[in-house]
Amino acid sequence: MHTIDSDVKDISLADQGKDRIEWALNEMPVVRSLIKRFSQTKPLEGIRLSGCLHITTETANLGRVLIAGGADLVLCASNPLSTQDDVAAALVKYYNIPVFAVKGEDNSLYYQHINAALDHRPQLTMDDGADLVSEMHKKRPQMLPAMFGGTEETTTGVIRLRAMARDGALKFPIIAVNDAMTKHLFDNRYGTGQSTLDGIIRSTNILLAGKIFTVVGYGWCGRGIAMRAKGMGANVIITEVEPVRALEAIMEGYRVMPMLDAAAISDFIVTATGDKNVVDQPHYEVMKDGCILANSGHFNVEINIPALERMAIRKQKHRQYVDEYFLPTGRTIRLLAEGRLVNLAAAEGHPSAVMDMSFANQALCAVFIINNRKSLANDVLPVPLEIDQEIARTKLEAMQMHIDSLTEEQEKYLSSWQEGT
Ligand SMILES: NC(=O)c1ccc[n+]([C@@H]2O[C@H](COP(=O)([O-])OP(=O)(O)OC[C@H]3O[C@@H](n4cnc5c(N)ncnc54)[C@H](O)[C@@H]3O)[C@@H](O)[C@H]2O)c1
């Protein structure tokens, strides 16, 4: 029995949440196979686990894997706007998982919830953005000796944790789930690609065909967003700071130019860099009237909102996730979802089929840490290749897709150097 309470918006939403969690599980065959396996083998029996993740239907199904494996689990939100309140209610009422997450919570409640998850005295953490790990290291270091390790879901979290490791500040091992091939090649690209457009369309209901659509950052997320915007008939521009990625974008058929040039002609600007102030005051000064700004990077710092607030003479909310800023020149700029992850705030986050693989990585890496806790270094570590391949194989089987295997002759040829022309 859990002794810790929960904090969710409205427990009466639990039935709706349960229906949606079950619906998501239909698209999560790898997670389904893990629920079955973990309930027999109990690889996490008695382990106290705190997860700081987006509270979505897919996370709920990850929660079901972890408790099937015997974990003593508590969840909190990894973003103030990404919580699905019905899912939070269902987790508490139907799955006996304490949850601390309310959509729209302010920063102070957000950190109270993170601390509630830490009050659980975890031995394992699961982070999406490294807030749990960084709060524990900064404010509650007395908890560090009990830790076996943690996992990290996203690019920005991995970057923060690598910085901690470089400074010698990281006091337990972290597995960089984001860096697994079965995570970022699918989740960041196809997941963020589809759900970012979903968030933009749900919040504005504006036609993309024929519009100029700038994607800031041509990383895994940026590639997916650009690909899907192009597919909907938008005229896509890429801005980058990294020359190889800029070149790749050009070869893919996109226009590439500096942000200042793109700002002057864009109807939409979407950031996915993990960086700060990539859309800033000089860009606002030249922006086209009515330009729509959205962010899909982890933190709400990619678009410089304080600068926009300072420049605007007035602000008006038009639709639930659309704030229109009126500039002294008479032009307006529209900001979606307060600059927070638009796909999670204004839509439902990634489709379940990609989270199936991301969260299978989370669950299998949690077990990997428990089984290897005596030998892992206090560093940011890769997901073992066997886990990546097991997930890809299970996913292919579930999709009833078959592939070839190497013949003996081919194996020999590929591992030798003697044969040539
Ligand atoms: N919305 C979601 O659900 C979701 C999902 C996965 C990842 N993320 C987040 O999205 C962000 C990007 O992730 P990724 O995996 O694509 O990272 P990535 O490292 O693959 O790509 C980021 C790209 O941004 C570029 N960049 C950095 N500063 C720039 C600038 N000033 N102007 C133009 N380009 C710039 C980098 O050169 C790089 O190519 C991260 O914050 C990550 O945590 C969000």
Coordinates of C-alpha atoms and ligand atoms in Angstrom, one line a residue:
M1 CA 0.0 0.0 0.0
H2 CA 1.2 3.5 -0.8
T3 CA 1.4 5.9 2.0
I4 CA 1.9 8.9 -0.2
D5 CA -1.2 10.9 -1.4
S6 CA -1.8 12.1 -4.9
D7 CA -2.6 15.5 -6.4
V8 CA -4.7 15.3 -9.6
K9 CA -7.2 17.8 -10.9
D10 CA -10.5 15.8 -10.8
I11 CA -10.8 12.1 -9.8
S12 CA -14.2 11.9 -11.5
L13 CA -12.4 12.0 -14.9
A14 CA -10.9 8.6 -14.2
D15 CA -13.4 6.5 -16.3
Q16 CA -12.6 8.6 -19.4
G17 CA -8.9 8.3 -18.7
K18 CA -9.1 4.5 -18.3
D19 CA -10.8 4.2 -21.7
R20 CA -8.1 6.2 -23.4
I21 CA -5.3 4.3 -21.7
E22 CA -6.8 1.0 -23.0
W23 CA -7.2 2.5 -26.5
A24 CA -3.5 3.5 -26.5
L25 CA -2.5 0.0 -25.4
N26 CA -3.9 -1.3 -28.7
E27 CA -1.1 0.4 -30.5
M28 CA 1.6 -0.7 -28.0
P29 CA 2.4 -4.4 -28.7
V30 CA 5.9 -4.2 -27.2
V31 CA 4.6 -2.7 -24.0
R32 CA 1.9 -5.4 -23.9
S33 CA 4.5 -8.1 -24.2
L34 CA 6.5 -6.6 -21.4
I35 CA 3.4 -6.4 -19.1
K36 CA 2.9 -10.1 -19.6
R37 CA 6.6 -11.0 -19.1
F38 CA 7.2 -8.7 -16.1
S39 CA 4.1 -9.9 -14.3
Q40 CA 5.7 -13.4 -14.4
T41 CA 9.3 -12.6 -13.7
K42 CA 8.9 -9.6 -11.4
P43 CA 12.3 -8.0 -12.3
L44 CA 11.6 -4.8 -10.3
E45 CA 10.1 -6.4 -7.2
G46 CA 10.1 -3.9 -4.3
I47 CA 12.2 -1.3 -6.1
R48 CA 11.0 2.3 -5.3
L49 CA 10.8 4.2 -8.6
S50 CA 9.9 7.8 -9.2
G51 CA 9.0 8.9 -12.7
C52 CA 8.9 12.5 -13.9
L53 CA 7.3 12.1 -17.3
H54 CA 4.5 13.6 -19.4
I55 CA 1.3 12.2 -17.8
T56 CA -0.2 10.8 -21.0
T57 CA -2.0 7.6 -21.9
E58 CA 1.3 6.0 -23.1
T59 CA 3.0 6.9 -19.8
A60 CA 0.1 5.2 -18.0
N61 CA 0.8 2.0 -20.0
L62 CA 4.5 2.3 -19.1
G63 CA 3.4 2.6 -15.4
R64 CA 1.4 -0.7 -15.9
V65 CA 4.6 -2.4 -17.1
L66 CA 6.6 -1.2 -14.1
I67 CA 4.0 -2.2 -11.5
A68 CA 3.5 -5.5 -13.2
G69 CA 7.3 -6.0 -12.6
G70 CA 6.8 -5.3 -8.9
A71 CA 8.0 -1.7 -8.8
D72 CA 6.7 0.7 -6.1
L73 CA 5.9 3.6 -8.4
V74 CA 5.1 7.3 -8.1
L75 CA 4.7 9.7 -11.0
C76 CA 4.9 13.4 -11.4
A77 CA 4.6 15.7 -14.4
S78 CA 7.6 16.7 -16.5
N79 CA 6.0 19.8 -17.9
P80 CA 3.3 22.1 -16.4
L81 CA 1.1 21.9 -19.5
S82 CA 1.4 18.3 -20.8
T83 CA -0.6 16.5 -18.2
Q84 CA -3.8 14.7 -19.3
D85 CA -6.0 15.2 -16.2
D86 CA -8.2 12.2 -17.0
V87 CA -5.2 9.9 -17.3
A88 CA -3.8 11.2 -14.0
A89 CA -7.2 10.5 -12.3
A90 CA -7.3 7.0 -13.9
L91 CA -3.8 6.1 -12.7
V92 CA -4.8 6.9 -9.1
K93 CA -8.2 5.3 -9.2
Y94 CA -7.8 2.2 -11.3
Y95 CA -4.1 1.4 -11.3
N96 CA -3.1 2.3 -7.7
I97 CA -0.3 4.6 -8.9
P98 CA 0.1 7.9 -6.9
V99 CA 0.3 10.8 -9.3
F100 CA 1.3 14.5 -8.7
A101 CA 0.3 16.4 -11.9
V102 CA -2.3 19.0 -12.8
K103 CA -2.5 20.5 -16.3
G104 CA -1.7 24.2 -16.1
E105 CA 0.0 24.0 -12.7
D106 CA 2.3 27.0 -12.0
N107 CA 6.1 26.6 -11.5
S108 CA 5.8 26.5 -7.7
L109 CA 3.2 23.6 -7.8
Y110 CA 5.4 21.9 -10.5
Y111 CA 8.3 21.8 -8.1
Q112 CA 6.1 20.8 -5.2
H113 CA 5.1 17.8 -7.3
I114 CA 8.7 17.0 -8.2
N115 CA 9.5 17.0 -4.5
A116 CA 6.5 14.8 -3.7
A117 CA 7.9 12.3 -6.1
L118 CA 11.3 12.6 -4.3
D119 CA 9.5 12.1 -0.9
H120 CA 8.9 8.5 -2.2
R121 CA 12.7 8.0 -1.6
P122 CA 13.4 6.5 -5.0
Q123 CA 16.1 4.0 -5.8
L124 CA 15.5 4.5 -9.5
T125 CA 14.4 7.6 -11.3
M126 CA 12.8 8.0 -14.8
D127 CA 13.2 11.5 -16.1
D128 CA 12.0 13.5 -19.2
G129 CA 14.2 16.6 -19.1
A130 CA 16.3 15.7 -16.0
D131 CA 14.3 17.9 -13.5
L132 CA 14.0 15.0 -10.9
V133 CA 17.7 14.2 -11.0
S134 CA 18.8 17.8 -11.0
E135 CA 16.5 18.7 -8.1
M136 CA 17.8 15.8 -6.1
H137 CA 21.4 16.7 -6.7
K138 CA 20.9 20.4 -6.0
K139 CA 18.4 20.4 -3.1
R140 CA 18.3 16.9 -1.6
P141 CA 21.8 15.4 -1.8
Q142 CA 21.2 13.2 1.2
M143 CA 19.1 11.0 -1.0
L144 CA 21.9 10.2 -3.5
P145 CA 23.6 7.3 -1.6
A146 CA 20.4 5.2 -1.9
M147 CA 20.1 5.6 -5.6
F148 CA 20.8 2.7 -8.0
G149 CA 20.5 4.8 -11.1
G150 CA 18.1 6.5 -13.5
T151 CA 16.9 6.8 -17.1
E152 CA 16.5 9.9 -19.3
E153 CA 13.9 10.1 -22.0
T154 CA 14.8 13.3 -24.0
T155 CA 17.7 15.0 -25.9
T156 CA 17.6 18.1 -23.6
G157 CA 17.8 15.9 -20.5
V158 CA 20.7 13.9 -21.9
I159 CA 22.5 17.2 -22.7
R160 CA 22.0 18.5 -19.1
L161 CA 23.1 15.2 -17.5
R162 CA 26.2 15.0 -19.7
A163 CA 27.1 18.5 -18.5
M164 CA 26.7 17.2 -14.9
A165 CA 28.9 14.2 -15.6
R166 CA 31.5 16.4 -17.2
D167 CA 31.6 18.5 -14.0
G168 CA 31.9 15.4 -11.9
A169 CA 28.6 16.3 -10.3
L170 CA 26.6 13.2 -11.3
K171 CA 26.4 10.8 -8.4
F172 CA 24.6 7.8 -10.0
P173 CA 24.5 6.1 -13.4
I174 CA 22.0 7.3 -16.0
I175 CA 21.0 5.4 -19.1
A176 CA 20.4 7.8 -22.0
V177 CA 17.2 6.2 -23.4
N178 CA 16.9 9.1 -25.9
D179 CA 20.0 7.8 -27.7
A180 CA 18.6 4.3 -28.4
M181 CA 18.0 3.9 -32.1
T182 CA 14.5 2.5 -31.4
K183 CA 13.8 5.8 -29.5
H184 CA 15.1 8.9 -31.3
L185 CA 14.9 7.6 -34.9
F186 CA 11.1 7.0 -34.4
D187 CA 9.8 9.0 -31.5
N188 CA 11.7 12.3 -32.2
R189 CA 11.3 12.1 -35.9
Y190 CA 7.9 10.5 -36.7
G191 CA 6.3 11.1 -33.3
T192 CA 7.2 14.8 -32.9
G193 CA 6.7 15.3 -36.7
Q194 CA 3.1 14.1 -36.6
S195 CA 2.1 15.4 -33.2
T196 CA 3.6 18.9 -33.6
L197 CA 1.5 19.5 -36.7
D198 CA -1.4 18.0 -34.8
G199 CA -0.9 20.6 -32.0
I200 CA -0.6 23.5 -34.5
I201 CA -3.7 22.4 -36.4
R202 CA -5.9 21.7 -33.4
S203 CA -5.0 25.1 -31.8
T204 CA -5.4 27.2 -34.9
N205 CA -7.4 25.3 -37.6
I206 CA -5.3 27.1 -40.2
L207 CA -4.6 25.5 -43.6
L208 CA -0.9 24.6 -44.1
A209 CA -0.9 24.2 -47.8
G210 CA 0.7 27.1 -49.6
K211 CA 2.1 28.6 -46.4
I212 CA 5.7 29.4 -45.6
F213 CA 6.7 27.2 -42.7
T214 CA 10.0 27.6 -41.0
V215 CA 11.5 24.8 -38.9
V216 CA 14.3 26.0 -36.6
G217 CA 16.8 23.2 -36.0
Y218 CA 17.1 20.2 -38.4
G219 CA 17.8 17.6 -35.7
W220 CA 15.7 14.4 -35.3
C221 CA 12.6 16.4 -34.3
G222 CA 13.1 19.1 -36.9
R223 CA 13.5 16.6 -39.7
G224 CA 10.2 15.0 -38.7
I225 CA 8.3 18.3 -38.5
A226 CA 9.7 19.5 -41.8
M227 CA 8.9 16.3 -43.5
R228 CA 5.2 16.3 -42.4
A229 CA 4.8 20.1 -43.1
K230 CA 6.1 19.5 -46.6
G231 CA 3.7 16.6 -47.0
M232 CA 0.8 18.9 -46.2
G233 CA 1.8 21.3 -48.9
A234 CA 3.7 23.9 -46.9
N235 CA 6.7 25.6 -48.4
V236 CA 9.3 24.6 -45.8
I237 CA 12.4 26.6 -44.8
I238 CA 15.1 25.3 -42.4
T239 CA 17.4 27.4 -40.2
E240 CA 20.4 25.7 -38.6
V241 CA 23.8 26.5 -37.0
E242 CA 25.4 23.1 -37.8
P243 CA 26.8 22.9 -41.4
V244 CA 26.3 19.2 -42.0
R245 CA 22.6 19.3 -41.0
A246 CA 22.1 22.5 -43.1
L247 CA 23.6 20.6 -46.1
E248 CA 21.4 17.6 -45.4
A249 CA 18.3 19.9 -45.4
I250 CA 19.3 21.5 -48.7
M251 CA 19.8 18.1 -50.3
E252 CA 16.4 17.1 -49.0
G253 CA 14.9 19.9 -51.1
Y254 CA 14.3 22.6 -48.4
R255 CA 15.4 26.2 -48.5
V256 CA 18.0 27.0 -45.9
M257 CA 18.7 30.6 -44.7
P258 CA 19.5 32.7 -41.6
M259 CA 16.7 33.1 -39.1
L260 CA 16.5 36.9 -39.7
D261 CA 15.7 36.3 -43.4
A262 CA 13.2 33.5 -42.6
A263 CA 11.4 35.6 -40.0
A264 CA 10.6 38.2 -42.5
I265 CA 8.7 35.8 -44.8
S266 CA 7.3 33.0 -42.6
D267 CA 3.6 32.3 -41.9
F268 CA 4.7 29.7 -39.2
I269 CA 7.9 29.4 -37.3
V270 CA 8.4 26.2 -35.2
T271 CA 11.4 25.7 -33.0
A272 CA 12.9 22.3 -32.2
T273 CA 16.5 23.0 -31.1
G274 CA 16.9 22.4 -27.4
D275 CA 18.5 25.8 -27.4
K276 CA 17.6 29.2 -25.9
N277 CA 16.2 32.4 -27.6
V278 CA 16.5 31.0 -31.1
V279 CA 13.5 33.3 -31.9
D280 CA 14.3 36.7 -30.4
Q281 CA 13.6 40.4 -30.5
P282 CA 15.5 41.1 -33.8
H283 CA 13.3 38.5 -35.5
Y284 CA 10.1 40.0 -34.0
E285 CA 11.1 43.3 -35.5
V286 CA 11.0 42.0 -39.0
M287 CA 8.3 39.3 -38.7
K288 CA 5.4 39.1 -41.1
D289 CA 2.0 40.3 -39.7
G290 CA 0.1 37.4 -38.1
C291 CA 3.1 35.1 -38.0
I292 CA 2.4 32.0 -35.8
L293 CA 5.1 30.8 -33.4
A294 CA 5.2 27.4 -31.8
N295 CA 7.8 25.3 -30.0
S296 CA 8.4 21.6 -29.8
G297 CA 11.7 21.7 -28.0
H298 CA 11.8 20.5 -24.4
F299 CA 11.8 23.8 -22.5
N300 CA 9.8 27.0 -23.1
V301 CA 13.0 29.1 -23.6
E302 CA 13.4 28.6 -27.4
I303 CA 11.1 31.5 -28.2
N304 CA 12.1 34.6 -26.2
I305 CA 8.7 35.3 -24.6
P306 CA 9.8 37.9 -22.1
A307 CA 11.1 40.0 -25.0
L308 CA 7.8 39.6 -26.9
E309 CA 5.9 40.6 -23.7
R310 CA 8.1 43.7 -23.4
M311 CA 7.6 44.7 -27.1
A312 CA 3.9 44.2 -27.2
I313 CA 1.4 47.0 -26.3
R314 CA -1.4 44.5 -25.8
K315 CA -2.1 40.8 -25.7
Q316 CA -5.3 38.9 -26.5
K317 CA -6.3 35.2 -26.1
H318 CA -8.2 34.2 -29.3
R319 CA -8.5 30.4 -28.8
Q320 CA -7.5 28.2 -26.0
Y321 CA -3.8 27.9 -27.0
V322 CA -3.4 31.1 -29.1
D323 CA -2.1 34.3 -27.6
E324 CA -2.0 37.3 -30.0
Y325 CA 0.6 40.0 -29.3
F326 CA 0.0 43.5 -30.8
L327 CA 3.2 45.4 -31.6
P328 CA 3.4 49.2 -31.8
T329 CA 3.9 49.0 -35.6
G330 CA 0.4 47.6 -35.9
R331 CA 1.6 44.1 -36.7
T332 CA 0.6 41.0 -34.6
I333 CA 2.5 37.9 -33.6
R334 CA 0.6 34.8 -32.5
L335 CA 2.2 32.4 -29.9
L336 CA 0.9 28.9 -29.4
A337 CA 0.7 27.1 -26.0
E338 CA 2.7 29.7 -24.2
G339 CA 5.8 28.5 -26.0
R340 CA 5.7 25.1 -24.3
L341 CA 5.8 21.8 -26.2
V342 CA 2.9 22.4 -28.6
N343 CA 2.4 18.7 -29.4
L344 CA 1.8 17.9 -25.7
A345 CA 0.1 21.1 -24.6
A346 CA -2.3 21.5 -27.6
A347 CA -2.6 17.9 -28.8
E348 CA -2.0 14.6 -27.1
G349 CA 1.8 14.1 -27.6
H350 CA 3.3 11.4 -29.7
P351 CA 1.1 8.6 -31.1
S352 CA 1.2 5.4 -29.0
A353 CA 2.9 3.3 -31.7
V354 CA 6.2 5.3 -31.3
M355 CA 5.9 5.6 -27.5
D356 CA 5.6 1.8 -27.5
M357 CA 9.3 1.6 -28.4
S358 CA 10.5 4.6 -26.3
F359 CA 8.8 3.2 -23.2
A360 CA 9.9 -0.4 -23.8
N361 CA 13.4 1.1 -23.7
Q362 CA 12.6 2.8 -20.4
A363 CA 11.3 -0.4 -18.8
L364 CA 14.1 -2.7 -20.0
C365 CA 16.8 -0.1 -19.0
A366 CA 15.3 0.1 -15.5
V367 CA 15.8 -3.7 -15.2
F368 CA 19.3 -3.4 -16.8
I369 CA 20.2 -0.9 -14.0
I370 CA 18.9 -3.1 -11.2
N371 CA 20.7 -6.2 -12.6
N372 CA 24.0 -4.4 -13.2
R373 CA 23.9 -1.8 -10.3
K374 CA 27.2 -2.9 -8.8
S375 CA 29.2 -2.4 -12.0
L376 CA 27.8 0.8 -13.6
A377 CA 29.8 4.0 -13.5
N378 CA 28.3 7.4 -12.3
D379 CA 28.1 8.6 -15.9
V380 CA 25.6 8.9 -18.8
L381 CA 25.6 5.5 -20.4
P382 CA 24.2 4.1 -23.7
V383 CA 21.3 1.8 -24.0
P384 CA 22.8 -1.7 -24.6
L385 CA 22.5 -2.7 -28.2
E386 CA 20.8 -6.0 -27.3
I387 CA 17.9 -4.0 -25.8
D388 CA 17.6 -1.8 -28.9
Q389 CA 17.6 -4.9 -31.2
E390 CA 15.1 -6.9 -29.0
I391 CA 12.7 -4.0 -29.2
A392 CA 13.0 -3.6 -33.0
R393 CA 12.6 -7.4 -33.4
T394 CA 9.5 -7.5 -31.2
K395 CA 8.0 -4.5 -33.0
L396 CA 8.5 -6.1 -36.4
E397 CA 6.9 -9.3 -35.2
A398 CA 3.9 -7.4 -33.9
M399 CA 3.6 -5.7 -37.2
Q400 CA 3.8 -9.1 -38.9
M401 CA 6.8 -8.0 -40.8
H402 CA 9.5 -10.5 -41.6
I403 CA 13.1 -9.8 -42.6
D404 CA 16.0 -12.0 -44.0
S405 CA 19.0 -13.2 -42.1
L406 CA 22.5 -13.6 -43.3
T407 CA 23.6 -16.8 -44.9
E408 CA 26.7 -18.5 -43.5
E409 CA 28.6 -17.5 -46.6
Q410 CA 27.5 -13.8 -46.2
E411 CA 28.5 -13.8 -42.5
K412 CA 31.9 -15.1 -43.4
Y413 CA 32.3 -12.6 -46.2
L414 CA 31.3 -9.7 -44.0
S415 CA 33.7 -10.6 -41.3
S416 CA 36.8 -11.2 -43.5
W417 CA 39.1 -8.9 -45.5
Q418 CA 40.7 -11.3 -47.9
E419 CA 38.2 -11.2 -50.8
G420 CA 38.4 -8.3 -53.2
T421 CA 37.9 -7.6 -56.9
Ligands
LIG1 N1 8.1 17.7 -28.5 C1 8.4 16.5 -28.1 O1 7.6 15.7 -27.8 C2 9.9 16.2 -28.1 C3 10.3 14.9 -28.4 C4 11.6 14.6 -28.4 C5 12.6 15.6 -28.2 N2 12.1 16.8 -27.9 C6 13.0 18.0 -27.6 O2 13.2 18.6 -28.9 C7 14.5 19.3 -28.9 C8 15.3 18.8 -30.1 O3 15.5 17.4 -30.0 P1 16.3 16.7 -31.2 O4 16.4 15.2 -30.8 O5 15.8 17.0 -32.5 O6 17.8 17.3 -31.0 P2 19.0 17.4 -32.0 O7 20.2 17.6 -31.2 O8 19.0 16.2 -32.9 O9 18.6 18.6 -33.0 C9 18.7 20.0 -32.5 C10 19.2 20.8 -33.7 O10 19.0 22.2 -33.4 C11 20.1 22.9 -34.0 N3 20.2 24.2 -33.3 C12 20.8 24.5 -32.1 N4 20.7 25.9 -31.9 C13 20.2 26.4 -33.1 C14 19.9 27.7 -33.5 N5 20.2 28.8 -32.7 N6 19.3 27.9 -34.7 C15 19.1 26.9 -35.5 N7 19.3 25.6 -35.2 C16 19.9 25.3 -34.0 C17 21.3 21.9 -33.7 O11 22.4 22.2 -34.6 C18 20.7 20.6 -34.0 O12 20.8 20.2 -35.4 C19 15.1 18.9 -27.5 O13 14.8 19.9 -26.6 C20 14.4 17.6 -27.2 O14 14.5 17.4 -25.8 C21 10.8 17.2 -27.9

